[in-house]
Short mmCIF file of C-alpha atoms in Angstrom, two decimals:
data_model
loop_
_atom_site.label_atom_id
_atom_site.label_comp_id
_atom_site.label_asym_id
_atom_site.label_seq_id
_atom_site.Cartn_x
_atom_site.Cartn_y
_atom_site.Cartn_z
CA UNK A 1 -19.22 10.94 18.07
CA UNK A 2 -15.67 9.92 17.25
CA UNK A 3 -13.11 10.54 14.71
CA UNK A 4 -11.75 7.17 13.99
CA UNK A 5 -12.48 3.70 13.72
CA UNK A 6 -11.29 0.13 12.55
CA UNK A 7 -12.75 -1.71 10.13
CA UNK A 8 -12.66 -5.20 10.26
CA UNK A 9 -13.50 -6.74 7.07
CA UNK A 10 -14.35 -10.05 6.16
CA UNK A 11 -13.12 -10.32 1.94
CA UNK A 12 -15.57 -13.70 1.54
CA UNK A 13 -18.55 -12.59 2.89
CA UNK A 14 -21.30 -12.79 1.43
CA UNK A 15 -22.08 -12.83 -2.68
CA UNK A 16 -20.73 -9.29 -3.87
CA UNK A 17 -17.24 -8.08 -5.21
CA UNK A 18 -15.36 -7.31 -1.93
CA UNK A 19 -12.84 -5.21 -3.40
CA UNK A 20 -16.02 -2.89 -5.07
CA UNK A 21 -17.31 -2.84 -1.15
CA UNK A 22 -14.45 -2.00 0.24
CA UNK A 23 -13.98 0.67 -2.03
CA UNK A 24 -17.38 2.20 -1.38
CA UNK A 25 -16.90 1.95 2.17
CA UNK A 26 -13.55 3.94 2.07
CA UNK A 27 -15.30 6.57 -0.32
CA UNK A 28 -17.57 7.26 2.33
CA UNK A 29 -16.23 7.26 5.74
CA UNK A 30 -12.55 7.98 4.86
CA UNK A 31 -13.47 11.92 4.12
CA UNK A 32 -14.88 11.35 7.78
CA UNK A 33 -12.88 9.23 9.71
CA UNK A 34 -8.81 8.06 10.28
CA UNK A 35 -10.36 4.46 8.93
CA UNK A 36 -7.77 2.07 9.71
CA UNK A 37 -8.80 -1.81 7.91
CA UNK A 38 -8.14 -4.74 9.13
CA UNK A 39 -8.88 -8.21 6.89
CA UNK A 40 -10.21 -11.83 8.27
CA UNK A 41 -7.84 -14.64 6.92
CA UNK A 42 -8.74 -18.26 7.78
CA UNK A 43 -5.90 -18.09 10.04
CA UNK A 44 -6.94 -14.44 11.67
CA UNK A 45 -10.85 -14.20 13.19
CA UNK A 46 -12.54 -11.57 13.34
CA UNK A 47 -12.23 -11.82 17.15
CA UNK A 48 -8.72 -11.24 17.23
CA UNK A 49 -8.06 -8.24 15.22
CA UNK A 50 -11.44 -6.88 17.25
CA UNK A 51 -9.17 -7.68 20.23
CA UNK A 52 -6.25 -6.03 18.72
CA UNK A 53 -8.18 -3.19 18.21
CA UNK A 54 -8.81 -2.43 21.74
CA UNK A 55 -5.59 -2.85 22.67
CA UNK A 56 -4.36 0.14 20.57
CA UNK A 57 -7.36 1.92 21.90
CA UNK A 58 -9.63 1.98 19.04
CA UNK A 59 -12.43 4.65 19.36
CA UNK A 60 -15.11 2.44 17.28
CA UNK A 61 -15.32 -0.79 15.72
CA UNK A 62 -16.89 -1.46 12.41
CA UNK A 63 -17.63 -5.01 11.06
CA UNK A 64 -18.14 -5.58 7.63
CA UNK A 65 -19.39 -9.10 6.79
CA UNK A 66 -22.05 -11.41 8.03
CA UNK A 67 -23.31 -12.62 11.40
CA UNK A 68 -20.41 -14.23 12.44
CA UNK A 69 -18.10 -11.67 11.62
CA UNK A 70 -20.52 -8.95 13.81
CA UNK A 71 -21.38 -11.93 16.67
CA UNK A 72 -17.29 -12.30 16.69
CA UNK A 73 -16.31 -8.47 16.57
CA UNK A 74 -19.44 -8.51 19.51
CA UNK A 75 -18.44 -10.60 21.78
CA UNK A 76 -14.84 -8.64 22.15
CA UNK A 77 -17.05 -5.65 22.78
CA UNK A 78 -19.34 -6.88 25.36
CA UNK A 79 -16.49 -6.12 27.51
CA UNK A 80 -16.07 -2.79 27.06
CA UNK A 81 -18.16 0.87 25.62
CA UNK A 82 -16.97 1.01 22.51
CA UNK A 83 -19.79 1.20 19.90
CA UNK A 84 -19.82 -1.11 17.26
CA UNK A 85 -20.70 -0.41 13.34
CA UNK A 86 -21.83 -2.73 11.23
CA UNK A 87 -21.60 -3.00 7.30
CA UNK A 88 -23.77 -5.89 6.51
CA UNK A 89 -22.22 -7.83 3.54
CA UNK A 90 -23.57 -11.22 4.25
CA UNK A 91 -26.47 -13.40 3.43
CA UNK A 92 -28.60 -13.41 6.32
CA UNK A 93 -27.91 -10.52 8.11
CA UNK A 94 -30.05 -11.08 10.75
CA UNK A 95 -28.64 -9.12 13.49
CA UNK A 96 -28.25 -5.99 11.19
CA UNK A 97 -31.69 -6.43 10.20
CA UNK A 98 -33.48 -7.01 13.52
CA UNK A 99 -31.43 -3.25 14.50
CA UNK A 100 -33.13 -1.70 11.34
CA UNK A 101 -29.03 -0.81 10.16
CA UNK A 102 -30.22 -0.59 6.13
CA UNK A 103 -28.15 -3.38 3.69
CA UNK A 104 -26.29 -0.92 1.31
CA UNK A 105 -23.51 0.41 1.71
CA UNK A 106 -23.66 3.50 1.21
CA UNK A 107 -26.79 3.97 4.07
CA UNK A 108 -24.92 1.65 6.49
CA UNK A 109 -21.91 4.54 6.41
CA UNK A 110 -24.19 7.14 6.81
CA UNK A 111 -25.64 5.21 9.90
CA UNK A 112 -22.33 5.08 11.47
CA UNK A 113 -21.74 8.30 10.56
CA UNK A 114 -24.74 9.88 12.06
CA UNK A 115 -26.72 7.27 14.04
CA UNK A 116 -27.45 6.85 17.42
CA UNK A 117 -25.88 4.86 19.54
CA UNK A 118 -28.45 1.94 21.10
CA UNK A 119 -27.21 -0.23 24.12
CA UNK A 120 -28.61 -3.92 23.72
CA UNK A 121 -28.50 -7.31 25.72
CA UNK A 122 -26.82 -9.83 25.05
CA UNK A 123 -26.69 -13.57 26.01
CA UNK A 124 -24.73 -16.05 27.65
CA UNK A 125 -24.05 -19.69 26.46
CA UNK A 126 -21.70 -22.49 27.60
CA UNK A 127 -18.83 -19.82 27.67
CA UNK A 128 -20.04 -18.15 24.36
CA UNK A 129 -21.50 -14.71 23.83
CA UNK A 130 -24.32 -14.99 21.75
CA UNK A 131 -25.82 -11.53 19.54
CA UNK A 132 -28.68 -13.65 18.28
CA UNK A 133 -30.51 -16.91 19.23
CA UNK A 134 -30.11 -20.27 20.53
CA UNK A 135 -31.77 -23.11 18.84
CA UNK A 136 -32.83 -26.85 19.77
CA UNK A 137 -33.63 -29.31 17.35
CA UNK A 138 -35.50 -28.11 13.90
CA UNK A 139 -33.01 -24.67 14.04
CA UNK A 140 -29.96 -27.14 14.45
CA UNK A 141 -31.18 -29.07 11.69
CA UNK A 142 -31.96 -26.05 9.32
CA UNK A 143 -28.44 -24.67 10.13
CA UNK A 144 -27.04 -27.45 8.80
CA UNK A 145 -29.27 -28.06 5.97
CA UNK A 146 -28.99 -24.81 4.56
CA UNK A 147 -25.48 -25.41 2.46
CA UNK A 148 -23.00 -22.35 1.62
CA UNK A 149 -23.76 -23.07 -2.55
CA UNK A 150 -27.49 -22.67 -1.92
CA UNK A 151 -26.98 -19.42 0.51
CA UNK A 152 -24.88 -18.47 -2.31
CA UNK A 153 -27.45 -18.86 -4.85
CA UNK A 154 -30.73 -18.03 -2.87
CA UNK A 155 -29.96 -15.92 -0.44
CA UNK A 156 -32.18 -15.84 2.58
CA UNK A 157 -34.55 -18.11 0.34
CA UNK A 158 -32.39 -20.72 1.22
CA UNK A 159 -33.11 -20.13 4.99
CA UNK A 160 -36.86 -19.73 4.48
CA UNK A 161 -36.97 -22.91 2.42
CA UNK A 162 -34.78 -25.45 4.99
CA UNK A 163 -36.82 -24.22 7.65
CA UNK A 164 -40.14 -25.62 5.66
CA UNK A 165 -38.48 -28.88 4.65
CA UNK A 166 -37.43 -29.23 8.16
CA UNK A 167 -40.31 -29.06 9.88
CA UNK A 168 -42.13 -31.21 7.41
CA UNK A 169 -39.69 -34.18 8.67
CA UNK A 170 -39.86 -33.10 12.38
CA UNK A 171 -39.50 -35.35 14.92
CA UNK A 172 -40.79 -34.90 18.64
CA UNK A 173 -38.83 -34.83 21.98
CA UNK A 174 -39.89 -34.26 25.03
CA UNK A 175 -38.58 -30.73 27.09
CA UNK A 176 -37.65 -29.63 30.27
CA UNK A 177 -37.92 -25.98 30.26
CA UNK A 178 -36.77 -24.14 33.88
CA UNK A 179 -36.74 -20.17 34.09
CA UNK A 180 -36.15 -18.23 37.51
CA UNK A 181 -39.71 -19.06 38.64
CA UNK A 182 -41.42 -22.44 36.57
CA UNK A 183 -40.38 -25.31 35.41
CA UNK A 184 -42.02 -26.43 31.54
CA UNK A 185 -42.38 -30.07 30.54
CA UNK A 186 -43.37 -29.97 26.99
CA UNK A 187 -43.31 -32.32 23.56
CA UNK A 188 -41.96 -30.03 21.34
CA UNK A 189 -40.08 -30.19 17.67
CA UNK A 190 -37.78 -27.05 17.91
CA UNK A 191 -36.83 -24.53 20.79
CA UNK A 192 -35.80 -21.00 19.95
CA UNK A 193 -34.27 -18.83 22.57
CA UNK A 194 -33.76 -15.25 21.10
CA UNK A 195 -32.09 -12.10 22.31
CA UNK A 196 -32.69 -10.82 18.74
CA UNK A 197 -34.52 -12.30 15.82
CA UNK A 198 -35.35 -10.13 12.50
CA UNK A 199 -38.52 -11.58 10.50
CA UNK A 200 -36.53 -13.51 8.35
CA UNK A 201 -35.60 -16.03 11.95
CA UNK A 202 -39.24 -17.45 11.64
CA UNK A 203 -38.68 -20.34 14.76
CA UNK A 204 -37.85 -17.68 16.81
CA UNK A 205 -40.90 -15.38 16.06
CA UNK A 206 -43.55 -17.27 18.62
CA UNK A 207 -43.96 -13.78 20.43
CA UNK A 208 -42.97 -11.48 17.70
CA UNK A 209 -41.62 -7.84 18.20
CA UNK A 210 -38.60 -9.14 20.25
CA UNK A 211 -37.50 -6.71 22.94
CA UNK A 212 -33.23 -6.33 22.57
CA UNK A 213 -33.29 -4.12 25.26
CA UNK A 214 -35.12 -5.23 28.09
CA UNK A 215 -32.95 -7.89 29.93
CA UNK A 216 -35.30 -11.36 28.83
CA UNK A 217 -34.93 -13.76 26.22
CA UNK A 218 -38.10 -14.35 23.79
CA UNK A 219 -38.45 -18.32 23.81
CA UNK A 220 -40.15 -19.76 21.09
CA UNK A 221 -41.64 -23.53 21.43
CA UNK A 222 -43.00 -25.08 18.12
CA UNK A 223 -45.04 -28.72 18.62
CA UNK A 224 -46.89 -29.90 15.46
CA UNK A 225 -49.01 -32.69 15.58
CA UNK A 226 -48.45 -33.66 12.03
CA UNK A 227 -46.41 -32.56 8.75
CA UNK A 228 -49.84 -30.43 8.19
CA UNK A 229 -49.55 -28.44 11.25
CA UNK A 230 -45.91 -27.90 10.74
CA UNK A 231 -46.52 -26.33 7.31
CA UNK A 232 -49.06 -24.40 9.00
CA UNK A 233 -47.37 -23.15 12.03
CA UNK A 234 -44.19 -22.31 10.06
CA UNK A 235 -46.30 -20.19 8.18
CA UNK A 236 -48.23 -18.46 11.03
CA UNK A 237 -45.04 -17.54 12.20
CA UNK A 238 -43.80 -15.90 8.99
CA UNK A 239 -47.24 -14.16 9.43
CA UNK A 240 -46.44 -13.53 13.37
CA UNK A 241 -43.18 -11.50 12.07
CA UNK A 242 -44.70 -9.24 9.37
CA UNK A 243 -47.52 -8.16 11.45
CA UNK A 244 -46.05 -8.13 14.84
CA UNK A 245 -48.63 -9.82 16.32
CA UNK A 246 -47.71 -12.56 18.64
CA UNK A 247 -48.39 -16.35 17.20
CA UNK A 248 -52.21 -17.67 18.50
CA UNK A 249 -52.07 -21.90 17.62
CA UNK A 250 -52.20 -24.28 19.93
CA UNK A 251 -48.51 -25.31 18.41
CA UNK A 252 -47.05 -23.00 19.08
CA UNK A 253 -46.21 -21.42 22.54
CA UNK A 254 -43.56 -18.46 23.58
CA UNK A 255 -42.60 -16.83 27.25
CA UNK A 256 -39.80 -14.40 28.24
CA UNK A 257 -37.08 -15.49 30.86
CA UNK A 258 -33.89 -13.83 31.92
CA UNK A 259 -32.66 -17.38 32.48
CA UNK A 260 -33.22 -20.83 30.94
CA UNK A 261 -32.05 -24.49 31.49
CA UNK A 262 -33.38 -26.94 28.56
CA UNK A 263 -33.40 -30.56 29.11
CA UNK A 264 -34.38 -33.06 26.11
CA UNK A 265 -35.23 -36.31 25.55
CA UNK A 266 -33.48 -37.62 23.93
CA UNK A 267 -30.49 -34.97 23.64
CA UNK A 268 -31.11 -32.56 20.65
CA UNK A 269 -28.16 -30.48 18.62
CA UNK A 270 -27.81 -27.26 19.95
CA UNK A 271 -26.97 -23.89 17.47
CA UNK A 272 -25.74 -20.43 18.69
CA UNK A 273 -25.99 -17.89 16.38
CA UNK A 274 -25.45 -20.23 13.37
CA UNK A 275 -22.57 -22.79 14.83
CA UNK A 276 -23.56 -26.00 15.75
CA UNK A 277 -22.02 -25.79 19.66
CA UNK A 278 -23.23 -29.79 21.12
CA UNK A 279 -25.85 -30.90 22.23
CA UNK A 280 -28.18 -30.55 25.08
CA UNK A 281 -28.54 -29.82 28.38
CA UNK A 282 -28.09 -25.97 27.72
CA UNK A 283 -28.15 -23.00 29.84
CA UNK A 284 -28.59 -19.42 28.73
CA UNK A 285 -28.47 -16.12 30.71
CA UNK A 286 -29.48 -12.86 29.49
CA UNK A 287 -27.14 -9.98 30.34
CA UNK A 288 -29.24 -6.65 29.94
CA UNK A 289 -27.66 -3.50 27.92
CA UNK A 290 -24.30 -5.42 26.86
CA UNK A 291 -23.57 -3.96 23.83
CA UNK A 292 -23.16 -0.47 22.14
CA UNK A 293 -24.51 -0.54 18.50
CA UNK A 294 -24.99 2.85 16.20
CA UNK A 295 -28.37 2.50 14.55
CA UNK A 296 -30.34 4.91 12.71
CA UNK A 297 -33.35 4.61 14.78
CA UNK A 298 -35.26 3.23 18.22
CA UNK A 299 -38.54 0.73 18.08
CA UNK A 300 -39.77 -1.55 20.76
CA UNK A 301 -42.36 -4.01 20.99
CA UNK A 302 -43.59 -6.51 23.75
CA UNK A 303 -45.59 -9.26 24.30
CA UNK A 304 -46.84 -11.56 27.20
CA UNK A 305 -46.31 -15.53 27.83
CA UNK A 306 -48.62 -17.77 25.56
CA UNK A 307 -48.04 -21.87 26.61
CA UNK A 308 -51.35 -23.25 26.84
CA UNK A 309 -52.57 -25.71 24.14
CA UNK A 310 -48.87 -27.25 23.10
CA UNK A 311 -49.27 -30.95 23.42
CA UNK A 312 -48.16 -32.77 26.76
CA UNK A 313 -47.86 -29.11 28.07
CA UNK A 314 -47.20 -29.36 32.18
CA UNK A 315 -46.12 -26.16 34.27
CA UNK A 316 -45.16 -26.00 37.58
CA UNK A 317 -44.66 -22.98 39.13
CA UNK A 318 -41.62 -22.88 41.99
CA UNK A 319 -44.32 -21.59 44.48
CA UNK A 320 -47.20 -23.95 43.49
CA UNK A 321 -48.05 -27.15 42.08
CA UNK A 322 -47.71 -28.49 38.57
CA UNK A 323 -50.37 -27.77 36.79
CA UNK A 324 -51.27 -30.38 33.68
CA UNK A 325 -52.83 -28.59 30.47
CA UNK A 326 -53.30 -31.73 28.57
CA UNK A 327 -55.89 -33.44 30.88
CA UNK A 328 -57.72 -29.85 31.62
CA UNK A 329 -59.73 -27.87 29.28
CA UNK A 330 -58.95 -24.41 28.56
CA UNK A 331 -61.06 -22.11 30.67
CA UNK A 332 -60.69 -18.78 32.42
CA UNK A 333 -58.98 -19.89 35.63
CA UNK A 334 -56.19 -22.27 33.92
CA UNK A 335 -55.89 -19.18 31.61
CA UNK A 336 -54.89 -17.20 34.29
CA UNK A 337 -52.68 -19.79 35.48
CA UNK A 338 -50.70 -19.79 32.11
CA UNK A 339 -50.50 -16.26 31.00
CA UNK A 340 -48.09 -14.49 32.73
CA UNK A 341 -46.80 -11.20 32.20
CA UNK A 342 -42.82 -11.37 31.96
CA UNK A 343 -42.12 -7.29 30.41
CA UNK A 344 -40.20 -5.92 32.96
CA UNK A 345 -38.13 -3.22 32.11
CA UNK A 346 -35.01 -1.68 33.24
#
């Protein structure tokens, strides 16, 4: 596949001895590869030696830390088809995960080593690339909540445990949702616009399955009546991701969209792949097959639009009138109305 690589390695990811993972890493591709390694400083990101990289022509690009070292290393790639590794050394890990790339070391070389190479979207955000997902409102909240000491001393519990206490102190805004062909008004607690989500993203796992491959985002809308129903839908979700079954409460709604504009009232923080970027308005674009990754293996999964039920719910489609689910009852013909079939494929 090729016969050399950098390796851009981040020393302070994660919770292991970086100088024992580096080590392992060189034990097993060096016999393989002319490894050259480049370290993250707090002066030098990630991006730039991934820039750098290019320059001198670098036949594949291997980044070992966590999601913002691979969304970093990425985004430089986007731009070109050379494949990127990835080592996963952090505490999420969520894009390595959602790609089935294993956590060890030793099974993450052997991936780049003999894997296949997968070409997957990615997405576009005020100027940004994003590998992973766009939140609004309870994902800001949780990004913020969950602090580096407990990461450090939970792990993804620390995710999985912000995202309950969260949405147990919710508070509703209203939405305006417009894709290429409606336009969503909607009271809703958090938005989650995903290109990829593992299990472990639960806001983002409305539809479940997520597609990385097939140009749309997966947009995930969460409205709880009550700090009962938020308990309750976070759950269903967590449930949603291990089965792959897409969620079915009247919370909770999901859709796929190549394009998205969200509008709140009043303005709600806005997170892209873990950094707080503003607030909104936001717009997001997906841009289908982006990005070269070696994985081990291929899975795919999809799922149709489910809206109807979410509180103050209205939809207008661009070649109809709007049509208002909270002063209708839910029968066949406004089901047809809602559920609309967005897998198209490329």
């Amino acid at each position: 596949m090729f016969s050399s690589a950098c390796l851009i390695f981040n020393p302070v990811a994660g919770q292991s001895d970086s100088e024992q993972d580096l080590s392992e890493i060189k034990r097993h591709l060096e016999p393989h590869l002319n490894l050259e390694i480049q370290f993250t400083t707090e002066e030098i990101s990630a991006q730039q030696l991934a820039r750098e990289a290019l320059e001198r022509n670098a036949e594949c690009l291997i980044a070992s830390g966590g999601d913002g070292t691979v969304s970093q290393v990425a985004g430089v790639l986007a731009e070109s088809d050379v494949p990127l590794g990835i080592i996963a050394r952090g505490t999420a890990n969520a894009f390595a995960n959602a790609l089935n790339i294993p956590q060890n070391i030793e099974d993450a070389c052997k991936t780049i080593l003999g894997g296949k190479r997968r070409v997957v979207d990615l997405g576009k955000c005020a100027g940004k690339t994003m590998t992973l997902l766009a939140g609004v409102g309870v994902e800001a909240e949780l990004v913020e909540d969950a602090d580096r000491e407990a990461k450090d001393r939970l792990g993804m519990l620390a995710y999985f445990f912000s995202a309950f206490k969260q949405l147990q102190k919710f508070e509703i805004f209203q939405a305006t949702l417009e894709t290429d062909d409606q336009i969503i008004e909607v009271d809703a607690a958090a938005i989650t616009v995903a290109n990829v989500a593992p299990a472990s993203s639960i806001l983002a796992q409305g539809p479940a399955g997520i597609v990385m491959d097939d140009g749309l985002f997966d947009v995930t809308i969460i409205a709880p009546t009550n700090r009962r129903s938020a308990v309750a839908a976070s759950y269903h979700l967590l449930q949603s991701a291990i089965h792959e079954d897409g969620a079915e409460r009247d919370d909770i709604g999901y859709l796929r969209t190549q394009r998205i504009k969200i509008t709140t009232h009043p303005p709600q923080k806005v997170v892209l792949d873990g950094e707080i970027i503003g607030e909104t308005p936001i717009e997001l674009e997906c841009i289908p097959r982006k990005l070269a990754v070696i994985v081990p293996d291929k899975f795919s999964s999809e799922q149709p639009q489910k809206l109807e039920g979410l509180p103050g719910l209205k939809i207008q489609s661009k070649s109809s009138e709007s049509v208002d689910k909270s002063q209708t009852e839910k029968n066949e013909s406004n089901i047809d109305v809602l559920i609309l079939d967005y897998r198209i494929t490329d």
